[in-house]
PDB file of C-alpha atoms and ligand atoms in Angstrom:
ATOM      1  CA  UNK A 797      15.930 114.620 103.257  1.00  0.00           C
ATOM      2  CA  UNK A 798      12.518 115.795 102.074  1.00  0.00           C
ATOM      3  CA  UNK A 799      10.988 118.669 104.000  1.00  0.00           C
ATOM      4  CA  UNK A 800       7.341 118.465 102.944  1.00  0.00           C
ATOM      5  CA  UNK A 801       6.049 116.487 105.912  1.00  0.00           C
ATOM      6  CA  UNK A 802       2.524 117.008 107.174  1.00  0.00           C
ATOM      7  CA  UNK A 803       3.365 116.827 110.880  1.00  0.00           C
ATOM      8  CA  UNK A 804       7.107 117.509 111.060  1.00  0.00           C
ATOM      9  CA  UNK A 805       9.225 120.612 110.576  1.00  0.00           C
ATOM     10  CA  UNK A 806      12.690 119.913 109.224  1.00  0.00           C
ATOM     11  CA  UNK A 807      15.687 122.210 109.537  1.00  0.00           C
ATOM     12  CA  UNK A 808      19.212 121.295 108.485  1.00  0.00           C
ATOM     13  CA  UNK A 809      22.179 123.534 109.188  1.00  0.00           C
ATOM     14  CA  UNK A 810      25.894 122.874 109.577  1.00  0.00           C
ATOM     15  CA  UNK A 811      25.585 119.145 110.146  1.00  0.00           C
ATOM     16  CA  UNK A 812      22.643 119.396 112.576  1.00  0.00           C
ATOM     17  CA  UNK A 813      19.243 118.064 111.540  1.00  0.00           C
ATOM     18  CA  UNK A 814      16.446 119.406 113.740  1.00  0.00           C
ATOM     19  CA  UNK A 815      13.190 117.475 113.558  1.00  0.00           C
ATOM     20  CA  UNK A 816      10.251 119.246 115.191  1.00  0.00           C
ATOM     21  CA  UNK A 817       7.081 117.273 115.868  1.00  0.00           C
ATOM     22  CA  UNK A 818       4.391 119.687 114.812  1.00  0.00           C
ATOM     23  CA  UNK A 819       0.896 119.043 116.171  1.00  0.00           C
ATOM     24  CA  UNK A 820       0.932 121.754 118.850  1.00  0.00           C
ATOM     25  CA  UNK A 821      -2.865 121.921 119.189  1.00  0.00           C
ATOM     26  CA  UNK A 822      -2.764 118.432 120.777  1.00  0.00           C
ATOM     27  CA  UNK A 823       0.646 118.907 122.436  1.00  0.00           C
ATOM     28  CA  UNK A 824       2.354 116.961 119.632  1.00  0.00           C
ATOM     29  CA  UNK A 825       0.655 113.721 120.605  1.00  0.00           C
ATOM     30  CA  UNK A 826       1.314 110.950 118.107  1.00  0.00           C
ATOM     31  CA  UNK A 827      -1.121 110.016 115.387  1.00  0.00           C
ATOM     32  CA  UNK A 828      -0.187 107.306 112.864  1.00  0.00           C
ATOM     33  CA  UNK A 829       0.934 109.798 110.287  1.00  0.00           C
ATOM     34  CA  UNK A 830       3.321 111.714 112.585  1.00  0.00           C
ATOM     35  CA  UNK A 831       4.774 108.428 113.821  1.00  0.00           C
ATOM     36  CA  UNK A 832       5.374 107.211 110.263  1.00  0.00           C
ATOM     37  CA  UNK A 833       6.869 110.530 109.208  1.00  0.00           C
ATOM     38  CA  UNK A 834       9.187 110.654 112.206  1.00  0.00           C
ATOM     39  CA  UNK A 835      10.385 107.122 111.495  1.00  0.00           C
ATOM     40  CA  UNK A 836      11.063 108.059 107.884  1.00  0.00           C
ATOM     41  CA  UNK A 837      12.996 111.202 108.877  1.00  0.00           C
ATOM     42  CA  UNK A 838      15.097 109.322 111.450  1.00  0.00           C
ATOM     43  CA  UNK A 839      15.897 106.479 109.070  1.00  0.00           C
ATOM     44  CA  UNK A 840      16.818 108.874 106.260  1.00  0.00           C
ATOM     45  CA  UNK A 841      19.076 110.890 108.587  1.00  0.00           C
ATOM     46  CA  UNK A 842      20.921 107.716 109.601  1.00  0.00           C
ATOM     47  CA  UNK A 843      22.437 107.220 106.156  1.00  0.00           C
ATOM     48  CA  UNK A 844      22.982 110.888 105.264  1.00  0.00           C
ATOM     49  CA  UNK A 845      26.667 111.686 105.852  1.00  0.00           C
ATOM     50  CA  UNK A 846      25.998 115.431 105.821  1.00  0.00           C
ATOM     51  CA  UNK A 847      23.983 115.005 109.037  1.00  0.00           C
ATOM     52  CA  UNK A 848      26.241 114.539 112.078  1.00  0.00           C
ATOM     53  CA  UNK A 849      23.761 115.190 114.885  1.00  0.00           C
ATOM     54  CA  UNK A 850      19.978 114.908 115.094  1.00  0.00           C
ATOM     55  CA  UNK A 851      17.846 117.029 117.439  1.00  0.00           C
ATOM     56  CA  UNK A 852      14.272 115.958 118.232  1.00  0.00           C
ATOM     57  CA  UNK A 853      11.888 118.517 119.698  1.00  0.00           C
ATOM     58  CA  UNK A 854       8.242 119.574 119.819  1.00  0.00           C
ATOM     59  CA  UNK A 855       6.517 122.666 118.421  1.00  0.00           C
ATOM     60  CA  UNK A 856       4.763 125.065 120.793  1.00  0.00           C
ATOM     61  CA  UNK A 857       4.556 124.516 124.531  1.00  0.00           C
ATOM     62  CA  UNK A 858       5.187 120.746 124.683  1.00  0.00           C
ATOM     63  CA  UNK A 859       7.617 118.051 123.622  1.00  0.00           C
ATOM     64  CA  UNK A 860       4.782 115.558 123.295  1.00  0.00           C
ATOM     65  CA  UNK A 861       1.749 114.147 125.114  1.00  0.00           C
ATOM     66  CA  UNK A 862       2.075 110.504 124.092  1.00  0.00           C
ATOM     67  CA  UNK A 863      -0.312 108.608 121.892  1.00  0.00           C
ATOM     68  CA  UNK A 864      -3.166 110.762 120.541  1.00  0.00           C
ATOM     69  CA  UNK A 865      -5.921 109.321 122.690  1.00  0.00           C
ATOM     70  CA  UNK A 866      -8.785 110.910 120.773  1.00  0.00           C
ATOM     71  CA  UNK A 867      -8.338 108.580 117.835  1.00  0.00           C
ATOM     72  CA  UNK A 868      -7.501 105.575 119.922  1.00  0.00           C
ATOM     73  CA  UNK A 869      -9.960 103.066 121.250  1.00  0.00           C
ATOM     74  CA  UNK A 870      -9.743  99.515 122.525  1.00  0.00           C
ATOM     75  CA  UNK A 871     -12.199  98.554 119.795  1.00  0.00           C
ATOM     76  CA  UNK A 872     -11.417  99.134 116.137  1.00  0.00           C
ATOM     77  CA  UNK A 873     -13.850 100.587 113.571  1.00  0.00           C
ATOM     78  CA  UNK A 874     -14.734  97.055 112.449  1.00  0.00           C
ATOM     79  CA  UNK A 875     -15.725  96.083 116.005  1.00  0.00           C
ATOM     80  CA  UNK A 876     -12.699  93.812 116.543  1.00  0.00           C
ATOM     81  CA  UNK A 877     -10.665  94.299 119.755  1.00  0.00           C
ATOM     82  CA  UNK A 878      -7.473  96.199 118.995  1.00  0.00           C
ATOM     83  CA  UNK A 879      -4.206  94.328 119.433  1.00  0.00           C
ATOM     84  CA  UNK A 880      -2.190  97.234 120.848  1.00  0.00           C
ATOM     85  CA  UNK A 881       1.017  95.217 120.573  1.00  0.00           C
ATOM     86  CA  UNK A 882       0.723  95.378 116.779  1.00  0.00           C
ATOM     87  CA  UNK A 883       0.448  99.175 116.937  1.00  0.00           C
ATOM     88  CA  UNK A 884       3.394  99.370 119.344  1.00  0.00           C
ATOM     89  CA  UNK A 885       5.630  97.667 116.787  1.00  0.00           C
ATOM     90  CA  UNK A 886       5.603 100.935 114.817  1.00  0.00           C
ATOM     91  CA  UNK A 887       7.006 102.795 117.834  1.00  0.00           C
ATOM     92  CA  UNK A 888       9.539 100.022 118.381  1.00  0.00           C
ATOM     93  CA  UNK A 889      10.827 100.466 114.853  1.00  0.00           C
ATOM     94  CA  UNK A 890      11.269 104.221 115.454  1.00  0.00           C
ATOM     95  CA  UNK A 891      13.087 103.685 118.747  1.00  0.00           C
ATOM     96  CA  UNK A 892      15.377 100.980 117.387  1.00  0.00           C
ATOM     97  CA  UNK A 893      16.259 103.280 114.478  1.00  0.00           C
ATOM     98  CA  UNK A 894      17.122 106.076 116.911  1.00  0.00           C
ATOM     99  CA  UNK A 895      19.378 103.789 118.937  1.00  0.00           C
ATOM    100  CA  UNK A 896      21.050 102.331 115.846  1.00  0.00           C
ATOM    101  CA  UNK A 897      21.643 105.761 114.287  1.00  0.00           C
ATOM    102  CA  UNK A 898      25.446 106.060 113.862  1.00  0.00           C
ATOM    103  CA  UNK A 899      25.471 109.626 115.228  1.00  0.00           C
ATOM    104  CA  UNK A 900      24.128 111.342 118.328  1.00  0.00           C
ATOM    105  CA  UNK A 901      20.392 111.957 118.791  1.00  0.00           C
ATOM    106  CA  UNK A 902      19.571 114.776 121.221  1.00  0.00           C
ATOM    107  CA  UNK A 903      16.129 115.144 122.775  1.00  0.00           C
ATOM    108  CA  UNK A 904      15.271 118.812 123.400  1.00  0.00           C
ATOM    109  CA  UNK A 905      12.474 118.820 125.962  1.00  0.00           C
ATOM    110  CA  UNK A 906      10.557 122.025 126.572  1.00  0.00           C
ATOM    111  CA  UNK A 907       7.243 121.681 128.400  1.00  0.00           C
ATOM    112  CA  UNK A 908       5.533 118.367 128.883  1.00  0.00           C
ATOM    113  CA  UNK A 909       6.821 114.961 127.739  1.00  0.00           C
ATOM    114  CA  UNK A 910       4.171 112.427 128.710  1.00  0.00           C
ATOM    115  CA  UNK A 911       3.426 108.783 127.968  1.00  0.00           C
ATOM    116  CA  UNK A 912       5.171 107.373 124.955  1.00  0.00           C
ATOM    117  CA  UNK A 913       6.560 110.826 124.088  1.00  0.00           C
ATOM    118  CA  UNK A 914       8.429 110.751 127.412  1.00  0.00           C
ATOM    119  CA  UNK A 915       9.855 107.378 126.460  1.00  0.00           C
ATOM    120  CA  UNK A 916      10.846 108.547 122.975  1.00  0.00           C
ATOM    121  CA  UNK A 917      12.769 111.318 124.785  1.00  0.00           C
ATOM    122  CA  UNK A 918      14.441 108.665 126.955  1.00  0.00           C
ATOM    123  CA  UNK A 919      15.438 106.744 123.819  1.00  0.00           C
ATOM    124  CA  UNK A 920      17.524 109.713 122.660  1.00  0.00           C
ATOM    125  CA  UNK A 921      21.241 109.431 123.408  1.00  0.00           C
ATOM    126  CA  UNK A 922      21.304 112.699 125.375  1.00  0.00           C
ATOM    127  CA  UNK A 923      18.648 115.137 126.600  1.00  0.00           C
ATOM    128  CA  UNK A 924      18.548 118.868 127.268  1.00  0.00           C
ATOM    129  CA  UNK A 925      15.545 120.188 129.225  1.00  0.00           C
ATOM    130  CA  UNK A 926      14.109 123.626 129.822  1.00  0.00           C
ATOM    131  CA  UNK A 927      13.203 124.583 133.370  1.00  0.00           C
ATOM    132  CA  UNK A 928       9.506 124.268 132.492  1.00  0.00           C
ATOM    133  CA  UNK A 929       9.957 120.649 131.316  1.00  0.00           C
ATOM    134  CA  UNK A 930       7.615 118.039 132.817  1.00  0.00           C
ATOM    135  CA  UNK A 931       8.432 114.338 132.442  1.00  0.00           C
ATOM    136  CA  UNK A 932       5.384 112.160 133.122  1.00  0.00           C
ATOM    137  CA  UNK A 933       5.248 108.373 132.919  1.00  0.00           C
ATOM    138  CA  UNK A 934       1.498 108.866 132.539  1.00  0.00           C
ATOM    139  CA  UNK A 935       0.524 105.291 131.662  1.00  0.00           C
ATOM    140  CA  UNK A 936      -0.861 104.186 135.028  1.00  0.00           C
ATOM    141  CA  UNK A 937      -3.083 107.296 135.072  1.00  0.00           C
ATOM    142  CA  UNK A 938      -5.081 105.528 132.363  1.00  0.00           C
ATOM    143  CA  UNK A 939      -4.512 101.973 133.571  1.00  0.00           C
ATOM    144  CA  UNK A 940      -1.700 101.024 131.202  1.00  0.00           C
ATOM    145  CA  UNK A 941       1.893  99.854 131.525  1.00  0.00           C
ATOM    146  CA  UNK A 942       4.824 101.954 130.268  1.00  0.00           C
ATOM    147  CA  UNK A 943       5.461 101.278 126.602  1.00  0.00           C
ATOM    148  CA  UNK A 944       7.867 102.540 123.983  1.00  0.00           C
ATOM    149  CA  UNK A 945      10.825 101.163 125.963  1.00  0.00           C
ATOM    150  CA  UNK A 946      10.099 103.096 129.171  1.00  0.00           C
ATOM    151  CA  UNK A 947      10.579 100.012 131.338  1.00  0.00           C
ATOM    152  CA  UNK A 948      13.932  99.437 129.643  1.00  0.00           C
ATOM    153  CA  UNK A 949      15.353 102.961 129.494  1.00  0.00           C
ATOM    154  CA  UNK A 950      14.100 104.512 132.719  1.00  0.00           C
ATOM    155  CA  UNK A 951      15.685 102.124 135.289  1.00  0.00           C
ATOM    156  CA  UNK A 952      18.932 102.230 133.313  1.00  0.00           C
ATOM    157  CA  UNK A 953      18.975 106.023 133.503  1.00  0.00           C
ATOM    158  CA  UNK A 954      17.748 106.700 137.037  1.00  0.00           C
ATOM    159  CA  UNK A 955      17.779 103.323 138.849  1.00  0.00           C
ATOM    160  CA  UNK A 956      14.938 100.935 139.615  1.00  0.00           C
ATOM    161  CA  UNK A 957      13.650 102.770 142.712  1.00  0.00           C
ATOM    162  CA  UNK A 958      13.125 106.106 140.973  1.00  0.00           C
ATOM    163  CA  UNK A 959      11.779 104.404 137.854  1.00  0.00           C
ATOM    164  CA  UNK A 960       9.228 102.469 139.900  1.00  0.00           C
ATOM    165  CA  UNK A 961       8.223 105.670 141.691  1.00  0.00           C
ATOM    166  CA  UNK A 962       7.724 107.550 138.417  1.00  0.00           C
ATOM    167  CA  UNK A 963       5.701 104.722 136.849  1.00  0.00           C
ATOM    168  CA  UNK A 964       3.483 103.881 139.839  1.00  0.00           C
ATOM    169  CA  UNK A 965       2.840 107.408 141.136  1.00  0.00           C
ATOM    170  CA  UNK A 966       2.961 109.095 137.690  1.00  0.00           C
ATOM    171  CA  UNK A 967       3.998 112.364 139.335  1.00  0.00           C
ATOM    172  CA  UNK A 968       5.626 114.966 137.119  1.00  0.00           C
ATOM    173  CA  UNK A 969       9.423 115.270 137.221  1.00  0.00           C
ATOM    174  CA  UNK A 970      10.446 118.870 136.566  1.00  0.00           C
ATOM    175  CA  UNK A 971      13.394 119.920 134.404  1.00  0.00           C
ATOM    176  CA  UNK A 972      15.612 120.797 137.420  1.00  0.00           C
ATOM    177  CA  UNK A 973      14.730 117.486 139.120  1.00  0.00           C
ATOM    178  CA  UNK A 974      15.394 115.628 135.869  1.00  0.00           C
ATOM    179  CA  UNK A 975      18.900 117.097 135.836  1.00  0.00           C
ATOM    180  CA  UNK A 976      19.399 116.198 139.504  1.00  0.00           C
ATOM    181  CA  UNK A 977      18.473 112.518 138.997  1.00  0.00           C
ATOM    182  CA  UNK A 978      20.447 112.150 135.757  1.00  0.00           C
ATOM    183  CA  UNK A 979      17.475 111.985 133.417  1.00  0.00           C
ATOM    184  CA  UNK A 980      18.855 114.896 131.380  1.00  0.00           C
ATOM    185  CA  UNK A 981      22.342 116.262 130.749  1.00  0.00           C
ATOM    186  CA  UNK A 982      21.398 119.832 131.465  1.00  0.00           C
ATOM    187  CA  UNK A 983      18.374 121.939 132.429  1.00  0.00           C
ATOM    188  CA  UNK A 984      18.348 125.620 131.441  1.00  0.00           C
ATOM    189  CA  UNK A 985      15.912 128.539 131.759  1.00  0.00           C
ATOM    190  CA  UNK A 986      13.351 128.415 128.976  1.00  0.00           C
ATOM    191  CA  UNK A 987      14.606 131.625 127.317  1.00  0.00           C
ATOM    192  CA  UNK A 988      18.119 130.150 127.085  1.00  0.00           C
ATOM    193  CA  UNK A 989      16.806 126.840 125.787  1.00  0.00           C
ATOM    194  CA  UNK A 990      17.029 127.363 121.974  1.00  0.00           C
ATOM    195  CA  UNK A 991      20.581 128.746 122.175  1.00  0.00           C
ATOM    196  CA  UNK A 992      21.732 126.005 124.525  1.00  0.00           C
ATOM    197  CA  UNK A 993      20.275 123.243 122.344  1.00  0.00           C
ATOM    198  CA  UNK A 994      21.824 124.756 119.211  1.00  0.00           C
ATOM    199  CA  UNK A 995      25.287 125.073 120.807  1.00  0.00           C
ATOM    200  CA  UNK A 996      25.102 121.544 122.241  1.00  0.00           C
ATOM    201  CA  UNK A 997      24.068 120.056 118.891  1.00  0.00           C
ATOM    202  CA  UNK A 998      26.738 122.020 117.032  1.00  0.00           C
ATOM    203  CA  UNK A 999      29.399 120.751 119.402  1.00  0.00           C
ATOM    204  CA  UNK A1000      28.313 117.161 118.725  1.00  0.00           C
ATOM    205  CA  UNK A1001      28.051 117.779 114.958  1.00  0.00           C
ATOM    206  CA  UNK A1002      31.659 118.995 114.955  1.00  0.00           C
ATOM    207  CA  UNK A1003      32.869 115.901 116.794  1.00  0.00           C
ATOM    208  CA  UNK A1004      34.370 112.627 115.539  1.00  0.00           C
ATOM    209  CA  UNK A1005      31.078 111.263 114.213  1.00  0.00           C
ATOM    210  CA  UNK A1006      32.274 107.732 113.443  1.00  0.00           C
ATOM    211  CA  UNK A1007      33.754 107.441 116.910  1.00  0.00           C
ATOM    212  CA  UNK A1008      30.425 108.635 118.360  1.00  0.00           C
ATOM    213  CA  UNK A1009      28.547 105.983 116.389  1.00  0.00           C
ATOM    214  CA  UNK A1010      30.887 103.274 117.645  1.00  0.00           C
ATOM    215  CA  UNK A1011      30.617 104.587 121.235  1.00  0.00           C
ATOM    216  CA  UNK A1012      26.822 104.294 121.023  1.00  0.00           C
ATOM    217  CA  UNK A1013      27.151 100.688 119.874  1.00  0.00           C
ATOM    218  CA  UNK A1014      29.662  99.844 122.597  1.00  0.00           C
ATOM    219  CA  UNK A1015      27.756 101.403 125.495  1.00  0.00           C
ATOM    220  CA  UNK A1016      24.320 100.143 124.472  1.00  0.00           C
ATOM    221  CA  UNK A1017      25.531  96.616 123.769  1.00  0.00           C
ATOM    222  CA  UNK A1018      27.645  96.518 126.942  1.00  0.00           C
ATOM    223  CA  UNK A1019      24.490  97.038 129.033  1.00  0.00           C
ATOM    224  CA  UNK A1020      23.359  93.588 127.871  1.00  0.00           C
ATOM    225  CA  UNK A1021      26.526  91.440 127.797  1.00  0.00           C
ATOM    226  CA  UNK A1022      29.206  90.225 130.198  1.00  0.00           C
ATOM    227  CA  UNK A1023      32.645  91.744 130.730  1.00  0.00           C
ATOM    228  CA  UNK A1024      34.473  89.393 128.355  1.00  0.00           C
ATOM    229  CA  UNK A1025      31.943  90.021 125.602  1.00  0.00           C
ATOM    230  CA  UNK A1026      32.309  93.765 126.163  1.00  0.00           C
ATOM    231  CA  UNK A1027      36.107  93.439 125.932  1.00  0.00           C
ATOM    232  CA  UNK A1028      35.682  91.535 122.653  1.00  0.00           C
ATOM    233  CA  UNK A1029      33.364  94.199 121.274  1.00  0.00           C
ATOM    234  CA  UNK A1030      35.585  97.096 122.379  1.00  0.00           C
ATOM    235  CA  UNK A1031      38.505  95.468 120.549  1.00  0.00           C
ATOM    236  CA  UNK A1032      36.479  95.046 117.394  1.00  0.00           C
ATOM    237  CA  UNK A1033      35.158  98.625 117.493  1.00  0.00           C
ATOM    238  CA  UNK A1034      38.545 100.102 118.438  1.00  0.00           C
ATOM    239  CA  UNK A1035      40.065  98.378 115.393  1.00  0.00           C
ATOM    240  CA  UNK A1036      37.482 100.238 113.345  1.00  0.00           C
ATOM    241  CA  UNK A1037      37.918 103.594 115.123  1.00  0.00           C
ATOM    242  CA  UNK A1038      41.685 103.287 114.676  1.00  0.00           C
ATOM    243  CA  UNK A1039      41.316 103.423 110.904  1.00  0.00           C
ATOM    244  CA  UNK A1040      39.253 106.635 110.822  1.00  0.00           C
ATOM    245  CA  UNK A1041      40.494 109.957 109.498  1.00  0.00           C
ATOM    246  CA  UNK A1042      39.206 111.613 112.664  1.00  0.00           C
ATOM    247  CA  UNK A1043      41.410 109.439 114.874  1.00  0.00           C
ATOM    248  CA  UNK A1044      44.416 110.428 112.768  1.00  0.00           C
ATOM    249  CA  UNK A1045      43.383 114.093 112.941  1.00  0.00           C
ATOM    250  CA  UNK A1046      42.837 113.906 116.714  1.00  0.00           C
ATOM    251  CA  UNK A1047      46.345 112.551 117.344  1.00  0.00           C
ATOM    252  CA  UNK A1048      47.955 114.968 114.871  1.00  0.00           C
ATOM    253  CA  UNK A1049      46.141 117.932 116.416  1.00  0.00           C
ATOM    254  CA  UNK A1050      47.209 116.842 119.908  1.00  0.00           C
ATOM    255  CA  UNK A1051      50.868 116.590 118.874  1.00  0.00           C
ATOM    256  CA  UNK A1052      50.677 119.946 117.081  1.00  0.00           C
ATOM    257  CA  UNK A1053      48.984 121.507 120.128  1.00  0.00           C
ATOM    258  CA  UNK A1054      45.968 122.775 118.142  1.00  0.00           C
ATOM    259  CA  UNK A1055      42.212 122.052 118.243  1.00  0.00           C
ATOM    260  CA  UNK A1056      41.197 119.063 116.109  1.00  0.00           C
ATOM    261  CA  UNK A1057      39.139 119.679 112.973  1.00  0.00           C
ATOM    262  CA  UNK A1058      36.969 116.608 112.685  1.00  0.00           C
ATOM    263  CA  UNK A1059      35.236 115.759 109.426  1.00  0.00           C
ATOM    264  CA  UNK A1060      33.148 112.841 110.649  1.00  0.00           C
ATOM    265  CA  UNK A1061      35.097 110.341 108.534  1.00  0.00           C
TER     266      UNK A1061
HETATM  267  C1  LHQ B1455      -4.325 115.460 123.790  1.00  0.00           C
HETATM  268  C2  LHQ B1455      -3.434 114.579 124.373  1.00  0.00           C
HETATM  269  C3  LHQ B1455      -3.404 113.253 123.907  1.00  0.00           C
HETATM  270  C4  LHQ B1455      -5.057 113.797 122.400  1.00  0.00           C
HETATM  271  C5  LHQ B1455      -3.206 116.481 125.360  1.00  0.00           C
HETATM  272  N1  LHQ B1455      -4.231 112.907 122.914  1.00  0.00           N
HETATM  273  N2  LHQ B1455      -5.121 115.082 122.817  1.00  0.00           N
HETATM  274  C6  LHQ B1455      -1.190 104.203 124.537  1.00  0.00           C
HETATM  275  C7  LHQ B1455      -2.296 103.541 123.904  1.00  0.00           C
HETATM  276  C8  LHQ B1455      -2.079 102.683 122.842  1.00  0.00           C
HETATM  277  C9  LHQ B1455      -1.005 102.479 122.150  1.00  0.00           C
HETATM  278  C10 LHQ B1455       0.185 103.138 122.172  1.00  0.00           C
HETATM  279  O1  LHQ B1455       0.704 103.633 123.307  1.00  0.00           O
HETATM  280  C11 LHQ B1455       0.069 104.290 124.203  1.00  0.00           C
HETATM  281  C12 LHQ B1455       1.039 105.048 124.917  1.00  0.00           C
HETATM  282  C13 LHQ B1455       0.710 106.330 125.538  1.00  0.00           C
HETATM  283  O2  LHQ B1455       1.324 107.284 125.200  1.00  0.00           O
HETATM  284  S1  LHQ B1455      -0.461 106.292 126.745  1.00  0.00           S
HETATM  285  C14 LHQ B1455      -0.352 107.917 127.402  1.00  0.00           C
HETATM  286  C15 LHQ B1455      -1.070 108.884 126.533  1.00  0.00           C
HETATM  287  N3  LHQ B1455      -0.928 110.207 127.054  1.00  0.00           N
HETATM  288  C16 LHQ B1455      -1.525 110.633 128.171  1.00  0.00           C
HETATM  289  O3  LHQ B1455      -2.198 109.932 128.882  1.00  0.00           O
HETATM  290  C17 LHQ B1455      -1.395 112.101 128.474  1.00  0.00           C
HETATM  291  C18 LHQ B1455      -2.704 112.815 128.190  1.00  0.00           C
HETATM  292  N4  LHQ B1455      -2.546 114.222 128.392  1.00  0.00           N
HETATM  293  C19 LHQ B1455      -2.486 114.778 129.612  1.00  0.00           C
HETATM  294  O4  LHQ B1455      -2.563 114.136 130.635  1.00  0.00           O
HETATM  295  C20 LHQ B1455      -2.307 116.258 129.671  1.00  0.00           C
HETATM  296  O5  LHQ B1455      -2.728 116.812 128.444  1.00  0.00           O
HETATM  297  C21 LHQ B1455      -0.845 116.663 129.924  1.00  0.00           C
HETATM  298  C22 LHQ B1455      -0.460 116.318 131.371  1.00  0.00           C
HETATM  299  C23 LHQ B1455       0.102 115.964 128.950  1.00  0.00           C
HETATM  300  C24 LHQ B1455      -0.697 118.178 129.726  1.00  0.00           C
HETATM  301  O6  LHQ B1455      -1.666 118.851 130.505  1.00  0.00           O
HETATM  302  P1  LHQ B1455      -1.961 120.387 130.238  1.00  0.00           P
HETATM  303  O7  LHQ B1455      -0.670 121.124 130.143  1.00  0.00           O
HETATM  304  O8  LHQ B1455      -2.930 120.824 131.288  1.00  0.00           O
HETATM  305  O9  LHQ B1455      -2.630 120.462 128.779  1.00  0.00           O
HETATM  306  P2  LHQ B1455      -4.110 120.031 128.365  1.00  0.00           P
HETATM  307  O10 LHQ B1455      -4.501 118.770 129.053  1.00  0.00           O
HETATM  308  O11 LHQ B1455      -5.007 121.208 128.495  1.00  0.00           O
HETATM  309  O12 LHQ B1455      -3.897 119.673 126.809  1.00  0.00           O
HETATM  310  C25 LHQ B1455      -3.937 120.680 125.776  1.00  0.00           C
HETATM  311  C26 LHQ B1455      -4.701 120.110 124.626  1.00  0.00           C
HETATM  312  O13 LHQ B1455      -4.015 118.942 124.117  1.00  0.00           O
HETATM  313  C27 LHQ B1455      -6.090 119.622 125.048  1.00  0.00           C
HETATM  314  O14 LHQ B1455      -6.972 119.860 123.978  1.00  0.00           O
HETATM  315  P3  LHQ B1455      -8.025 121.092 124.058  1.00  0.00           P
HETATM  316  O15 LHQ B1455      -8.828 120.962 122.796  1.00  0.00           O
HETATM  317  O16 LHQ B1455      -8.806 120.914 125.306  1.00  0.00           O
HETATM  318  O17 LHQ B1455      -7.170 122.334 124.084  1.00  0.00           O
HETATM  319  C28 LHQ B1455      -5.891 118.147 125.215  1.00  0.00           C
HETATM  320  O18 LHQ B1455      -7.069 117.391 125.051  1.00  0.00           O
HETATM  321  C29 LHQ B1455      -4.899 117.847 124.122  1.00  0.00           C
HETATM  322  N5  LHQ B1455      -4.141 116.625 124.418  1.00  0.00           N
HETATM  323  N6  LHQ B1455      -2.742 115.221 125.365  1.00  0.00           N
HETATM  324  N7  LHQ B1455      -2.509 112.325 124.425  1.00  0.00           N
END
């Protein structure tokens, strides 16, 4: 993994890759370059066996404020109307890569997560929030619809009623409320946030990584298929999990009454 990104900070330690979006002066809102760099970092992490958990966070006081609106206009430089759907395909690639990543992706949300940054946070497998977190489905504030998978992820996480409320009213959801409605795994005081995120990520990085990757596949796919198809998929994935070194280690450790030492293989 290269570390010389213009808009990302990269830190790798003990199986945890922390990617920090780093445009704090504009609350880490996305320009093209940060979006491309983030996609590259995520896709590189996917195939790097030394990385067993990815943490995504923002530098400074925010997670992210969505698309950088200062450089974005409905009319392009050449006077042609902008086809936003073409631009959105770049976000879709990022989000699909996050979901397909065969290891856990943790969103670490301190401060505001608005617009498409909120939805990138929702695309993570798990989320930890600080108590000053603010989740805002800000799109309707500027006359847009939720993009970046918000309409897909949000109702699945919190139910249609709450999702509709967040998208139509665009009111902020605080970190404690996000924990209460199941939008995040845990909300902690902001001074405990770095330690909590690090411990959470380390726990995941020390887990049975291949099993985690298969669990992601099974849960995400099962949201879209019927019971029989889910049974078929669970059989196929369990056949694969059964052959892993970590499964063998887990059973051996259980029988020997000791903690398992997973290697991610
Ligand atoms: C920003 C931004 C920003 C530039 C804060 N851009 N500078 C849309 C269009 C097309 C294609 C793709 O998809 C999308 C999806 C989207 O993401 S649409 C939604 C875009 N995001 C928003 O509408 C949120 C805009 N930002 C805000 O409403 C506020 O900044 C929030 C509520 C996020 C935070 O408020 P505050 O904590 O009060 O901070 P602030 O407003 O003072 O912002 C600090 C600075 O960051 C400020 O610059 P300045 O030079 O005055 O210090 C802002 O202009 C800048 N900033 N968001 N998206």
